[in-house]
Amino acid sequence: MSEEKKIPYKIYLEESEMPQKWYNVRADMKNKPAPLLNPGTHEPMTAAELEGVFCQELVAQELDNENPYIDIPQEIRDFYKMYRPSPLVRAYCLEEKLGTPAKIYYKFEGNNTSGSHKLNSAIAQAYYAKKQGLKGVTTETGAGQWGTALSMACSYFDLDCKVFMVKVSYEQKPFRREVMRVYGADVTPSPSETTDVGKAILAAHPGTTGSLGCAISEAVEVAVKNPGYRYVLGSVLNQVLLHQSVIGLETKAALDKYNIKPDVIIGCAGGGSNLGGLIAPFMGEKLRGEADYRIIAVEPASCPSFTRGVYAYDFCDTGMVCPLSKMYTLGSDFIPSANHAGGLRYHGMSPVLSQLYDDGLMEAVSVEQTKVFEAAEQFARVEGILPAPESSHAIRVAIDEALKCKETGEEKTIVFGLTGTGYFDMVAYEKFHDGQMNDYIPTDEELAEYRKHLPQV
Ligand SMILES: *Cc1c(COP(=O)(O)O)cnc(C)c1O
């Protein structure tokens, strides 16, 4: 038996080895992410202003660029123990199938009912809302992963949960909607007549099937107008990346147990939360000059914020009620082609990752969706797990990197984030099987048109 095979298929941590603190990569960044700006005055948002929309403790985390470690409260660690530590899997079967000398590992976050990593932040946000004595929280959801995770977290802490779900998903994806209702959430299709911004959007665009940006505006309005409610968001924000650092900390602890040093770390990027979490401790070492890693963000060719967007202040939502955020963006009214089925549809990207990318500390690639689903199936057939389309963006690039190693003979160690399962995405798989999926890539002219609407800051 070779030295290699001593590494088990799954590296688990003991409960006692689970992280007790989140890691805040901003503390080690020389160039900090740009502050959120008030959309009216273009001045940096103060804590007091932000506390009208977000929970107090979460605002403190959002603005904290200094403290590298933040305690994970015991209540959250206890909840984490129900579905964490998540396994770090050595993809022996995939390696063999590919015939690659590369060593491939993936961190699997799909082992909970919500089916993705989003629960890691949902439970933290619900905890701080409860601790503040709030009645409930509002949010938006697209296909439903975030709404599902938040519903679970809110029911655990006995909080009211109001979810605005993009109308097209509400109608076409009833399963996640019903999971949310199992956990007691109140789910409204967006745009709706229940908010001023919803009414305005419906008046301007009758028959619209909604968008994430529009659902965000509605959720924020309801939070601001109802005493005892705050708005919570499942990605993009600094606080969300902080909570998701639990993924990277566990990954690093598992690798360290076997003295494994990754060469390449790969993750899919929608708003950037799973990738930001996975890479956090590795990026920290890189920023402190202790180690070097190649870090790759993978995004859809039909929603290419990093690879074809601009680094600028932009609106986070269509209704323009949220603070302005400096990020790689395609413009806040960008909506991917109707044929796009792979998720990761948000027009912008985490300000933390945007700054790191701008500083040349990480790379980004975009991939076409049929190639993503090919990789998803190749993976499912050897590793067993049916991956979410979002996660499969990372699988695609991990396979591509492993195949490059096959050509060069390099025995690189590749780690990627497998963010979730795809059981509720079978309509997308069906499109792929039936040859109804195309690889529409926006033209430069189209992207330039969306960019015209960026705010002048
Ligand atoms: C939401 C989601 C993503 C993308 O969100 P990030 O904030 O970029 O991590 C990726 N994978 C799955 C399974 C998701 O549900």
Tab-separated table of C-alpha atoms and ligand atoms in Angstrom:
chain	number	residue	atom	x	y	z
A	1	MET	CA	0.000	0.000	0.000
A	2	SER	CA	1.344	3.380	-0.989
A	3	GLU	CA	1.866	6.201	1.480
A	4	GLU	CA	-0.983	8.015	-0.251
A	5	LYS	CA	-3.756	5.570	0.508
A	6	LYS	CA	-3.362	6.160	4.213
A	7	ILE	CA	-5.438	9.268	3.717
A	8	PRO	CA	-9.022	8.162	4.290
A	9	TYR	CA	-11.828	8.763	1.815
A	10	LYS	CA	-13.366	11.158	4.276
A	11	ILE	CA	-11.414	13.239	6.725
A	12	TYR	CA	-13.651	14.100	9.638
A	13	LEU	CA	-12.830	16.286	12.587
A	14	GLU	CA	-13.778	15.466	16.158
A	15	GLU	CA	-16.335	17.762	17.729
A	16	SER	CA	-13.541	19.058	19.928
A	17	GLU	CA	-11.550	20.037	16.826
A	18	MET	CA	-14.308	22.210	15.390
A	19	PRO	CA	-13.543	25.931	15.118
A	20	GLN	CA	-14.499	28.037	18.128
A	21	LYS	CA	-13.862	31.332	16.357
A	22	TRP	CA	-14.602	32.626	12.893
A	23	TYR	CA	-11.683	34.120	10.987
A	24	ASN	CA	-12.038	37.646	9.621
A	25	VAL	CA	-9.726	37.886	6.600
A	26	ARG	CA	-10.229	41.676	6.435
A	27	ALA	CA	-7.941	42.010	9.459
A	28	ASP	CA	-5.018	40.756	7.341
A	29	MET	CA	-5.866	42.674	4.162
A	30	LYS	CA	-3.564	45.614	3.461
A	31	ASN	CA	-6.160	47.148	1.158
A	32	LYS	CA	-9.457	46.883	3.004
A	33	PRO	CA	-12.706	46.404	1.110
A	34	ALA	CA	-14.371	49.739	0.329
A	35	PRO	CA	-17.054	50.897	2.792
A	36	LEU	CA	-20.782	50.738	2.052
A	37	LEU	CA	-22.116	54.155	1.042
A	38	ASN	CA	-25.399	55.850	1.804
A	39	PRO	CA	-27.270	55.851	-1.545
A	40	GLY	CA	-28.490	59.430	-0.949
A	41	THR	CA	-25.398	61.220	0.370
A	42	HIS	CA	-22.650	58.887	-0.911
A	43	GLU	CA	-21.048	59.110	2.553
A	44	PRO	CA	-19.915	55.877	4.291
A	45	MET	CA	-22.822	54.233	6.094
A	46	THR	CA	-22.571	54.681	9.868
A	47	ALA	CA	-23.365	51.889	12.295
A	48	ALA	CA	-26.472	53.808	13.389
A	49	GLU	CA	-27.767	54.006	9.805
A	50	LEU	CA	-27.084	50.341	9.181
A	51	GLU	CA	-28.820	49.316	12.411
A	52	GLY	CA	-32.120	50.545	10.987
A	53	VAL	CA	-31.916	47.720	8.466
A	54	PHE	CA	-29.630	45.058	9.958
A	55	CYS	CA	-29.218	43.492	13.421
A	56	GLN	CA	-26.885	45.357	15.747
A	57	GLU	CA	-24.264	42.667	16.301
A	58	LEU	CA	-24.194	41.882	12.590
A	59	VAL	CA	-23.544	45.554	11.820
A	60	ALA	CA	-20.568	45.431	14.204
A	61	GLN	CA	-19.255	42.388	12.304
A	62	GLU	CA	-19.926	44.077	8.966
A	63	LEU	CA	-17.792	47.074	9.912
A	64	ASP	CA	-15.027	45.176	11.731
A	65	ASN	CA	-11.893	45.328	9.582
A	66	GLU	CA	-9.540	44.869	12.540
A	67	ASN	CA	-10.228	41.778	14.642
A	68	PRO	CA	-8.880	38.618	13.019
A	69	TYR	CA	-10.867	36.215	15.217
A	70	ILE	CA	-14.438	36.502	16.448
A	71	ASP	CA	-15.893	34.023	18.947
A	72	ILE	CA	-18.604	31.717	17.641
A	73	PRO	CA	-21.273	31.860	20.377
A	74	GLN	CA	-21.914	28.545	22.124
A	75	GLU	CA	-25.548	28.414	20.869
A	76	ILE	CA	-24.338	28.586	17.259
A	77	ARG	CA	-21.601	26.017	17.859
A	78	ASP	CA	-24.234	23.700	19.302
A	79	PHE	CA	-26.401	24.087	16.208
A	80	TYR	CA	-23.350	23.538	13.961
A	81	LYS	CA	-22.816	20.197	15.709
A	82	MET	CA	-26.090	18.911	14.244
A	83	TYR	CA	-24.646	18.911	10.730
A	84	ARG	CA	-20.969	19.781	11.103
A	85	PRO	CA	-18.111	19.146	10.846
A	86	SER	CA	-18.772	18.559	7.172
A	87	PRO	CA	-16.591	15.924	5.534
A	88	LEU	CA	-13.498	16.706	3.502
A	89	VAL	CA	-13.595	13.967	0.894
A	90	ARG	CA	-10.652	12.634	-1.069
A	91	ALA	CA	-12.043	12.100	-4.566
A	92	TYR	CA	-10.163	8.847	-5.162
A	93	CYS	CA	-12.846	7.590	-7.559
A	94	LEU	CA	-12.825	10.748	-9.649
A	95	GLU	CA	-9.005	10.783	-9.756
A	96	GLU	CA	-8.992	7.211	-10.999
A	97	LYS	CA	-11.653	7.871	-13.611
A	98	LEU	CA	-9.734	10.884	-14.910
A	99	GLY	CA	-6.414	9.023	-14.794
A	100	THR	CA	-4.806	12.054	-13.207
A	101	PRO	CA	-1.805	12.160	-10.883
A	102	ALA	CA	-3.480	15.110	-9.151
A	103	LYS	CA	-4.916	14.623	-5.675
A	104	ILE	CA	-8.421	16.012	-5.460
A	105	TYR	CA	-10.307	16.886	-2.278
A	106	TYR	CA	-13.718	18.437	-1.851
A	107	LYS	CA	-15.405	19.964	1.169
A	108	PHE	CA	-19.044	18.845	1.071
A	109	GLU	CA	-21.586	21.312	2.480
A	110	GLY	CA	-24.748	19.581	1.248
A	111	ASN	CA	-25.308	17.405	4.331
A	112	ASN	CA	-28.226	19.331	5.808
A	113	THR	CA	-31.889	19.733	4.859
A	114	SER	CA	-31.362	23.113	3.192
A	115	GLY	CA	-28.847	21.323	0.983
A	116	SER	CA	-26.151	23.985	0.994
A	117	HIS	CA	-23.572	25.953	2.960
A	118	LYS	CA	-26.065	28.796	3.478
A	119	LEU	CA	-27.184	27.400	6.832
A	120	ASN	CA	-23.774	28.331	8.315
A	121	SER	CA	-24.653	32.016	8.101
A	122	ALA	CA	-28.434	31.681	8.460
A	123	ILE	CA	-28.094	30.253	11.945
A	124	ALA	CA	-25.664	32.982	12.987
A	125	GLN	CA	-27.917	35.746	11.682
A	126	ALA	CA	-31.015	34.254	13.336
A	127	TYR	CA	-29.100	33.923	16.609
A	128	TYR	CA	-28.115	37.607	16.684
A	129	ALA	CA	-31.668	38.677	15.753
A	130	LYS	CA	-33.026	36.615	18.627
A	131	LYS	CA	-30.408	37.940	21.022
A	132	GLN	CA	-31.444	41.485	20.115
A	133	GLY	CA	-35.013	40.608	21.092
A	134	LEU	CA	-36.434	40.999	17.579
A	135	LYS	CA	-39.724	39.448	16.471
A	136	GLY	CA	-38.487	38.348	13.102
A	137	VAL	CA	-36.441	38.863	9.951
A	138	THR	CA	-37.172	39.449	6.274
A	139	THR	CA	-35.189	38.309	3.276
A	140	GLU	CA	-35.317	37.463	-0.400
A	141	THR	CA	-34.619	34.182	-2.103
A	142	GLY	CA	-34.152	33.189	-5.722
A	143	ALA	CA	-34.366	29.473	-6.286
A	144	GLY	CA	-34.882	29.012	-2.554
A	145	GLN	CA	-31.661	27.723	-0.928
A	146	TRP	CA	-31.149	30.793	1.218
A	147	GLY	CA	-34.832	31.037	2.121
A	148	THR	CA	-34.811	27.393	3.151
A	149	ALA	CA	-31.708	27.777	5.289
A	150	LEU	CA	-33.080	30.896	6.963
A	151	SER	CA	-36.460	29.231	7.618
A	152	MET	CA	-34.686	26.379	9.390
A	153	ALA	CA	-32.610	28.793	11.458
A	154	CYS	CA	-35.610	30.954	12.388
A	155	SER	CA	-37.729	28.009	13.450
A	156	TYR	CA	-34.858	26.834	15.688
A	157	PHE	CA	-34.804	30.199	17.474
A	158	ASP	CA	-38.574	30.744	17.267
A	159	LEU	CA	-38.356	33.834	15.054
A	160	ASP	CA	-40.826	34.978	12.428
A	161	CYS	CA	-39.394	34.634	8.905
A	162	LYS	CA	-40.785	36.577	5.913
A	163	VAL	CA	-39.335	35.505	2.586
A	164	PHE	CA	-39.824	37.307	-0.734
A	165	MET	CA	-39.293	34.686	-3.397
A	166	VAL	CA	-38.642	35.669	-7.019
A	167	LYS	CA	-42.026	35.068	-8.676
A	168	VAL	CA	-40.808	32.825	-11.477
A	169	SER	CA	-39.183	30.497	-8.924
A	170	TYR	CA	-42.210	30.662	-6.615
A	171	GLU	CA	-44.365	29.392	-9.458
A	172	GLN	CA	-41.955	27.006	-11.159
A	173	LYS	CA	-40.108	25.610	-8.133
A	174	PRO	CA	-42.810	24.709	-5.625
A	175	PHE	CA	-40.678	22.231	-3.685
A	176	ARG	CA	-38.287	24.601	-1.943
A	177	ARG	CA	-41.204	26.938	-1.328
A	178	GLU	CA	-42.973	24.143	0.540
A	179	VAL	CA	-39.844	23.215	2.491
A	180	MET	CA	-39.736	26.811	3.724
A	181	ARG	CA	-43.363	26.534	4.793
A	182	VAL	CA	-42.612	23.289	6.635
A	183	TYR	CA	-40.249	25.386	8.753
A	184	GLY	CA	-42.948	28.004	9.297
A	185	ALA	CA	-41.792	30.775	6.945
A	186	ASP	CA	-44.209	33.178	5.310
A	187	VAL	CA	-43.366	33.087	1.570
A	188	THR	CA	-44.550	35.867	-0.797
A	189	PRO	CA	-43.950	35.877	-4.567
A	190	SER	CA	-42.019	38.996	-5.632
A	191	PRO	CA	-42.827	41.550	-6.954
A	192	SER	CA	-45.931	41.723	-4.786
A	193	GLU	CA	-48.668	44.205	-3.987
A	194	THR	CA	-47.674	44.083	-0.303
A	195	THR	CA	-44.921	46.726	-0.612
A	196	ASP	CA	-44.632	50.181	-2.202
A	197	VAL	CA	-41.568	49.171	-4.181
A	198	GLY	CA	-43.344	46.002	-5.372
A	199	LYS	CA	-46.352	48.020	-6.507
A	200	ALA	CA	-44.097	50.491	-8.340
A	201	ILE	CA	-42.204	47.718	-10.107
A	202	LEU	CA	-45.477	46.004	-11.099
A	203	ALA	CA	-46.864	49.304	-12.416
A	204	ALA	CA	-43.735	49.908	-14.493
A	205	HIS	CA	-43.356	46.303	-15.680
A	206	PRO	CA	-46.751	44.554	-15.609
A	207	GLY	CA	-46.377	40.794	-15.868
A	208	THR	CA	-42.721	40.778	-14.722
A	209	THR	CA	-41.609	37.482	-13.227
A	210	GLY	CA	-39.306	39.240	-10.778
A	211	SER	CA	-35.626	39.278	-9.974
A	212	LEU	CA	-33.394	38.961	-6.920
A	213	GLY	CA	-32.711	42.688	-6.918
A	214	CYS	CA	-36.424	43.426	-6.794
A	215	ALA	CA	-37.104	40.886	-4.022
A	216	ILE	CA	-34.290	42.452	-1.949
A	217	SER	CA	-35.963	45.864	-2.229
A	218	GLU	CA	-39.279	44.450	-0.996
A	219	ALA	CA	-37.688	42.578	1.919
A	220	VAL	CA	-35.771	45.692	3.021
A	221	GLU	CA	-38.931	47.805	2.873
A	222	VAL	CA	-40.855	45.394	5.086
A	223	ALA	CA	-37.986	45.220	7.593
A	224	VAL	CA	-37.676	48.994	7.823
A	225	LYS	CA	-41.432	49.608	8.152
A	226	ASN	CA	-42.206	46.940	10.760
A	227	PRO	CA	-40.979	47.434	14.330
A	228	GLY	CA	-39.119	44.396	15.632
A	229	TYR	CA	-37.978	43.256	12.182
A	230	ARG	CA	-34.639	43.453	10.437
A	231	TYR	CA	-33.420	42.412	7.007
A	232	VAL	CA	-30.899	39.604	6.544
A	233	LEU	CA	-28.927	38.636	3.445
A	234	GLY	CA	-27.425	35.266	2.503
A	235	SER	CA	-24.308	36.290	0.577
A	236	VAL	CA	-22.148	39.218	-0.592
A	237	LEU	CA	-21.869	40.990	2.797
A	238	ASN	CA	-18.679	40.911	4.896
A	239	GLN	CA	-20.544	39.329	7.843
A	240	VAL	CA	-21.703	36.415	5.679
A	241	LEU	CA	-18.150	35.687	4.537
A	242	LEU	CA	-17.092	35.815	8.180
A	243	HIS	CA	-19.641	33.144	9.172
A	244	GLN	CA	-18.725	31.010	6.177
A	245	SER	CA	-15.076	30.977	7.279
A	246	VAL	CA	-16.113	27.903	9.273
A	247	ILE	CA	-15.846	26.009	5.948
A	248	GLY	CA	-12.241	27.029	5.374
A	249	LEU	CA	-11.200	26.608	9.001
A	250	GLU	CA	-12.511	23.039	9.069
A	251	THR	CA	-10.902	22.332	5.695
A	252	LYS	CA	-7.548	23.605	6.899
A	253	ALA	CA	-7.760	21.674	10.170
A	254	ALA	CA	-8.542	18.461	8.266
A	255	LEU	CA	-5.707	18.968	5.792
A	256	ASP	CA	-3.271	19.848	8.585
A	257	LYS	CA	-4.081	16.537	10.312
A	258	TYR	CA	-2.455	14.758	7.392
A	259	ASN	CA	0.109	17.430	6.532
A	260	ILE	CA	-1.535	18.112	3.217
A	261	LYS	CA	-0.780	21.429	1.554
A	262	PRO	CA	-3.095	22.388	-1.304
A	263	ASP	CA	-1.678	23.909	-4.475
A	264	VAL	CA	-4.967	25.043	-5.949
A	265	ILE	CA	-8.210	26.019	-4.169
A	266	ILE	CA	-11.336	26.340	-6.276
A	267	GLY	CA	-14.856	27.525	-5.522
A	268	CYS	CA	-17.946	28.674	-7.372
A	269	ALA	CA	-18.834	32.341	-6.962
A	270	GLY	CA	-22.315	33.813	-6.970
A	271	GLY	CA	-22.156	36.524	-4.330
A	272	GLY	CA	-18.900	35.025	-3.074
A	273	SER	CA	-19.834	33.667	0.357
A	274	ASN	CA	-18.831	30.010	0.071
A	275	LEU	CA	-15.637	30.863	-1.791
A	276	GLY	CA	-14.778	33.626	0.654
A	277	GLY	CA	-15.367	31.200	3.519
A	278	LEU	CA	-13.430	28.314	1.987
A	279	ILE	CA	-10.360	30.367	1.168
A	280	ALA	CA	-10.352	32.565	4.295
A	281	PRO	CA	-7.585	30.924	6.366
A	282	PHE	CA	-5.532	30.125	3.266
A	283	MET	CA	-5.825	33.695	2.020
A	284	GLY	CA	-4.829	34.819	5.508
A	285	GLU	CA	-1.570	32.857	5.214
A	286	LYS	CA	-1.035	34.289	1.761
A	287	LEU	CA	-1.640	37.856	2.962
A	288	ARG	CA	0.751	37.368	5.889
A	289	GLY	CA	3.382	35.927	3.553
A	290	GLU	CA	3.361	32.514	5.278
A	291	ALA	CA	2.291	30.385	2.322
A	292	ASP	CA	1.159	30.653	-1.256
A	293	TYR	CA	-1.839	29.117	-2.980
A	294	ARG	CA	-3.514	29.461	-6.357
A	295	ILE	CA	-7.093	30.463	-5.690
A	296	ILE	CA	-9.695	30.304	-8.454
A	297	ALA	CA	-13.233	31.713	-8.477
A	298	VAL	CA	-15.544	30.089	-11.005
A	299	GLU	CA	-18.555	31.912	-12.411
A	300	PRO	CA	-21.072	31.305	-15.199
A	301	ALA	CA	-20.195	32.688	-18.636
A	302	SER	CA	-23.750	34.049	-18.707
A	303	CYS	CA	-23.261	36.080	-15.488
A	304	PRO	CA	-19.548	36.988	-15.513
A	305	SER	CA	-19.182	39.612	-12.752
A	306	PHE	CA	-15.476	39.048	-12.082
A	307	THR	CA	-14.239	38.260	-15.568
A	308	ARG	CA	-16.207	40.872	-17.514
A	309	GLY	CA	-17.625	43.226	-14.882
A	310	VAL	CA	-16.194	46.518	-13.636
A	311	TYR	CA	-14.916	47.332	-10.138
A	312	ALA	CA	-17.191	50.180	-9.119
A	313	TYR	CA	-19.809	51.327	-6.644
A	314	ASP	CA	-23.198	49.922	-7.555
A	315	PHE	CA	-26.658	49.327	-6.189
A	316	CYS	CA	-27.192	45.972	-4.499
A	317	ASP	CA	-30.882	45.906	-5.467
A	318	THR	CA	-33.176	47.030	-8.284
A	319	GLY	CA	-35.219	49.346	-6.065
A	320	MET	CA	-32.016	51.210	-5.052
A	321	VAL	CA	-32.925	51.206	-1.358
A	322	CYS	CA	-29.808	49.353	-0.138
A	323	PRO	CA	-26.407	50.945	0.538
A	324	LEU	CA	-24.037	51.244	-2.408
A	325	SER	CA	-21.325	48.653	-2.490
A	326	LYS	CA	-17.974	48.747	-4.303
A	327	MET	CA	-17.661	45.469	-6.087
A	328	TYR	CA	-17.105	43.761	-9.401
A	329	THR	CA	-20.492	44.246	-11.011
A	330	LEU	CA	-22.418	43.887	-14.233
A	331	GLY	CA	-24.894	46.620	-13.252
A	332	SER	CA	-27.815	46.223	-10.877
A	333	ASP	CA	-30.430	45.634	-13.585
A	334	PHE	CA	-28.442	42.855	-15.237
A	335	ILE	CA	-30.447	39.639	-15.551
A	336	PRO	CA	-28.882	36.539	-17.110
A	337	SER	CA	-30.462	35.026	-20.237
A	338	ALA	CA	-33.726	33.142	-19.637
A	339	ASN	CA	-32.004	29.914	-20.662
A	340	HIS	CA	-29.458	30.152	-17.847
A	341	ALA	CA	-30.104	27.329	-15.377
A	342	GLY	CA	-26.909	27.072	-13.383
A	343	GLY	CA	-27.609	29.555	-10.567
A	344	LEU	CA	-24.989	32.130	-9.441
A	345	ARG	CA	-27.145	34.839	-11.028
A	346	TYR	CA	-26.337	37.841	-8.825
A	347	HIS	CA	-25.033	40.909	-10.711
A	348	GLY	CA	-22.335	41.796	-8.161
A	349	MET	CA	-19.666	40.143	-6.025
A	350	SER	CA	-18.549	40.290	-2.397
A	351	PRO	CA	-16.566	43.500	-1.693
A	352	VAL	CA	-13.917	41.430	0.139
A	353	LEU	CA	-13.346	39.107	-2.811
A	354	SER	CA	-13.577	42.033	-5.231
A	355	GLN	CA	-10.694	43.765	-3.453
A	356	LEU	CA	-8.619	40.569	-3.251
A	357	TYR	CA	-9.210	39.933	-6.957
A	358	ASP	CA	-8.352	43.516	-7.839
A	359	ASP	CA	-5.116	43.133	-5.861
A	360	GLY	CA	-4.193	40.073	-7.929
A	361	LEU	CA	-4.426	37.685	-4.976
A	362	MET	CA	-6.887	35.369	-6.702
A	363	GLU	CA	-7.956	34.403	-10.212
A	364	ALA	CA	-11.348	34.022	-11.836
A	365	VAL	CA	-12.585	31.965	-14.776
A	366	SER	CA	-15.997	31.701	-16.387
A	367	VAL	CA	-17.486	28.469	-17.706
A	368	GLU	CA	-20.375	27.662	-20.024
A	369	GLN	CA	-23.349	25.876	-18.555
A	370	THR	CA	-23.403	22.758	-20.743
A	371	LYS	CA	-19.780	22.151	-19.710
A	372	VAL	CA	-20.835	22.611	-16.098
A	373	PHE	CA	-23.588	20.007	-16.339
A	374	GLU	CA	-21.214	17.591	-18.137
A	375	ALA	CA	-18.855	17.891	-15.168
A	376	ALA	CA	-21.755	17.498	-12.737
A	377	GLU	CA	-22.739	14.182	-14.274
A	378	GLN	CA	-19.203	12.922	-14.540
A	379	PHE	CA	-18.805	13.661	-10.847
A	380	ALA	CA	-22.173	12.190	-9.807
A	381	ARG	CA	-21.434	8.942	-11.614
A	382	VAL	CA	-18.182	8.257	-9.783
A	383	GLU	CA	-18.472	10.084	-6.465
A	384	GLY	CA	-22.154	9.341	-5.860
A	385	ILE	CA	-23.272	12.796	-4.790
A	386	LEU	CA	-25.766	14.600	-7.051
A	387	PRO	CA	-24.254	18.098	-7.071
A	388	ALA	CA	-26.066	21.449	-7.210
A	389	PRO	CA	-25.553	23.238	-10.537
A	390	GLU	CA	-23.840	26.071	-8.640
A	391	SER	CA	-21.338	23.693	-7.038
A	392	SER	CA	-20.715	22.072	-10.411
A	393	HIS	CA	-18.976	25.205	-11.647
A	394	ALA	CA	-16.193	24.361	-9.187
A	395	ILE	CA	-16.270	20.693	-10.221
A	396	ARG	CA	-15.772	21.750	-13.867
A	397	VAL	CA	-12.611	23.699	-13.106
A	398	ALA	CA	-11.282	21.095	-10.646
A	399	ILE	CA	-11.600	18.480	-13.395
A	400	ASP	CA	-9.953	20.810	-15.934
A	401	GLU	CA	-7.046	21.437	-13.553
A	402	ALA	CA	-6.704	17.690	-12.870
A	403	LEU	CA	-6.641	16.983	-16.599
A	404	LYS	CA	-3.856	19.548	-17.042
A	405	CYS	CA	-1.887	17.608	-14.416
A	406	LYS	CA	-2.452	14.476	-16.464
A	407	GLU	CA	-0.713	16.162	-19.407
A	408	THR	CA	2.184	17.562	-17.413
A	409	GLY	CA	2.516	14.702	-14.924
A	410	GLU	CA	2.325	17.120	-11.996
A	411	GLU	CA	0.934	15.698	-8.750
A	412	LYS	CA	-0.851	18.836	-7.651
A	413	THR	CA	-3.204	18.878	-4.703
A	414	ILE	CA	-6.538	20.419	-5.640
A	415	VAL	CA	-9.200	21.374	-3.097
A	416	PHE	CA	-12.634	22.525	-4.154
A	417	GLY	CA	-15.854	23.501	-2.430
A	418	LEU	CA	-18.853	21.261	-3.097
A	419	THR	CA	-21.464	23.656	-1.819
A	420	GLY	CA	-24.609	21.602	-2.092
A	421	THR	CA	-26.889	19.008	-3.590
A	422	GLY	CA	-29.045	19.347	-6.693
A	423	TYR	CA	-32.208	17.358	-5.922
A	424	PHE	CA	-34.390	20.425	-6.426
A	425	ASP	CA	-32.661	21.333	-9.675
A	426	MET	CA	-33.855	18.432	-11.763
A	427	VAL	CA	-35.597	20.707	-14.276
A	428	ALA	CA	-32.172	22.124	-15.103
A	429	TYR	CA	-30.748	18.608	-15.453
A	430	GLU	CA	-33.755	17.731	-17.629
A	431	LYS	CA	-32.995	20.664	-19.975
A	432	PHE	CA	-29.428	19.444	-20.213
A	433	HIS	CA	-30.469	15.858	-20.996
A	434	ASP	CA	-33.010	16.944	-23.572
A	435	GLY	CA	-30.529	19.173	-25.402
A	436	GLN	CA	-32.540	22.280	-24.537
A	437	MET	CA	-29.712	24.047	-22.809
A	438	ASN	CA	-27.671	26.606	-24.716
A	439	ASP	CA	-24.581	28.557	-23.762
A	440	TYR	CA	-25.734	32.116	-24.285
A	441	ILE	CA	-22.920	34.530	-23.503
A	442	PRO	CA	-23.777	38.239	-23.286
A	443	THR	CA	-22.121	40.446	-25.914
A	444	ASP	CA	-19.836	43.370	-25.042
A	445	GLU	CA	-22.552	45.722	-26.321
A	446	GLU	CA	-25.160	44.245	-23.968
A	447	LEU	CA	-22.826	44.495	-20.985
A	448	ALA	CA	-21.963	48.101	-21.884
A	449	GLU	CA	-25.677	48.946	-21.880
A	450	TYR	CA	-26.146	47.655	-18.298
A	451	ARG	CA	-23.026	49.505	-17.190
A	452	LYS	CA	-24.557	52.847	-18.215
A	453	HIS	CA	-26.837	52.630	-15.197
A	454	LEU	CA	-24.060	52.523	-12.600
A	455	PRO	CA	-24.404	55.309	-10.019
A	456	GLN	CA	-21.985	58.229	-10.390
A	457	VAL	CA	-19.909	58.133	-7.213
B	1	LIG	C1	-26.239	30.120	-2.976
B	1	LIG	C2	-25.393	29.025	-3.448
B	1	LIG	C3	-24.146	29.272	-4.063
B	1	LIG	C4	-23.634	30.642	-4.385
B	1	LIG	O1	-23.551	31.561	-3.366
B	1	LIG	P1	-22.173	32.143	-2.825
B	1	LIG	O2	-22.581	33.225	-1.915
B	1	LIG	O3	-21.390	32.631	-4.006
B	1	LIG	O4	-21.486	31.041	-2.140
B	1	LIG	C5	-23.372	28.200	-4.411
B	1	LIG	N1	-23.792	26.932	-4.210
B	1	LIG	C6	-24.983	26.654	-3.653
B	1	LIG	C7	-25.383	25.235	-3.481
B	1	LIG	C8	-25.819	27.684	-3.244
B	1	LIG	O5	-26.993	27.400	-2.690
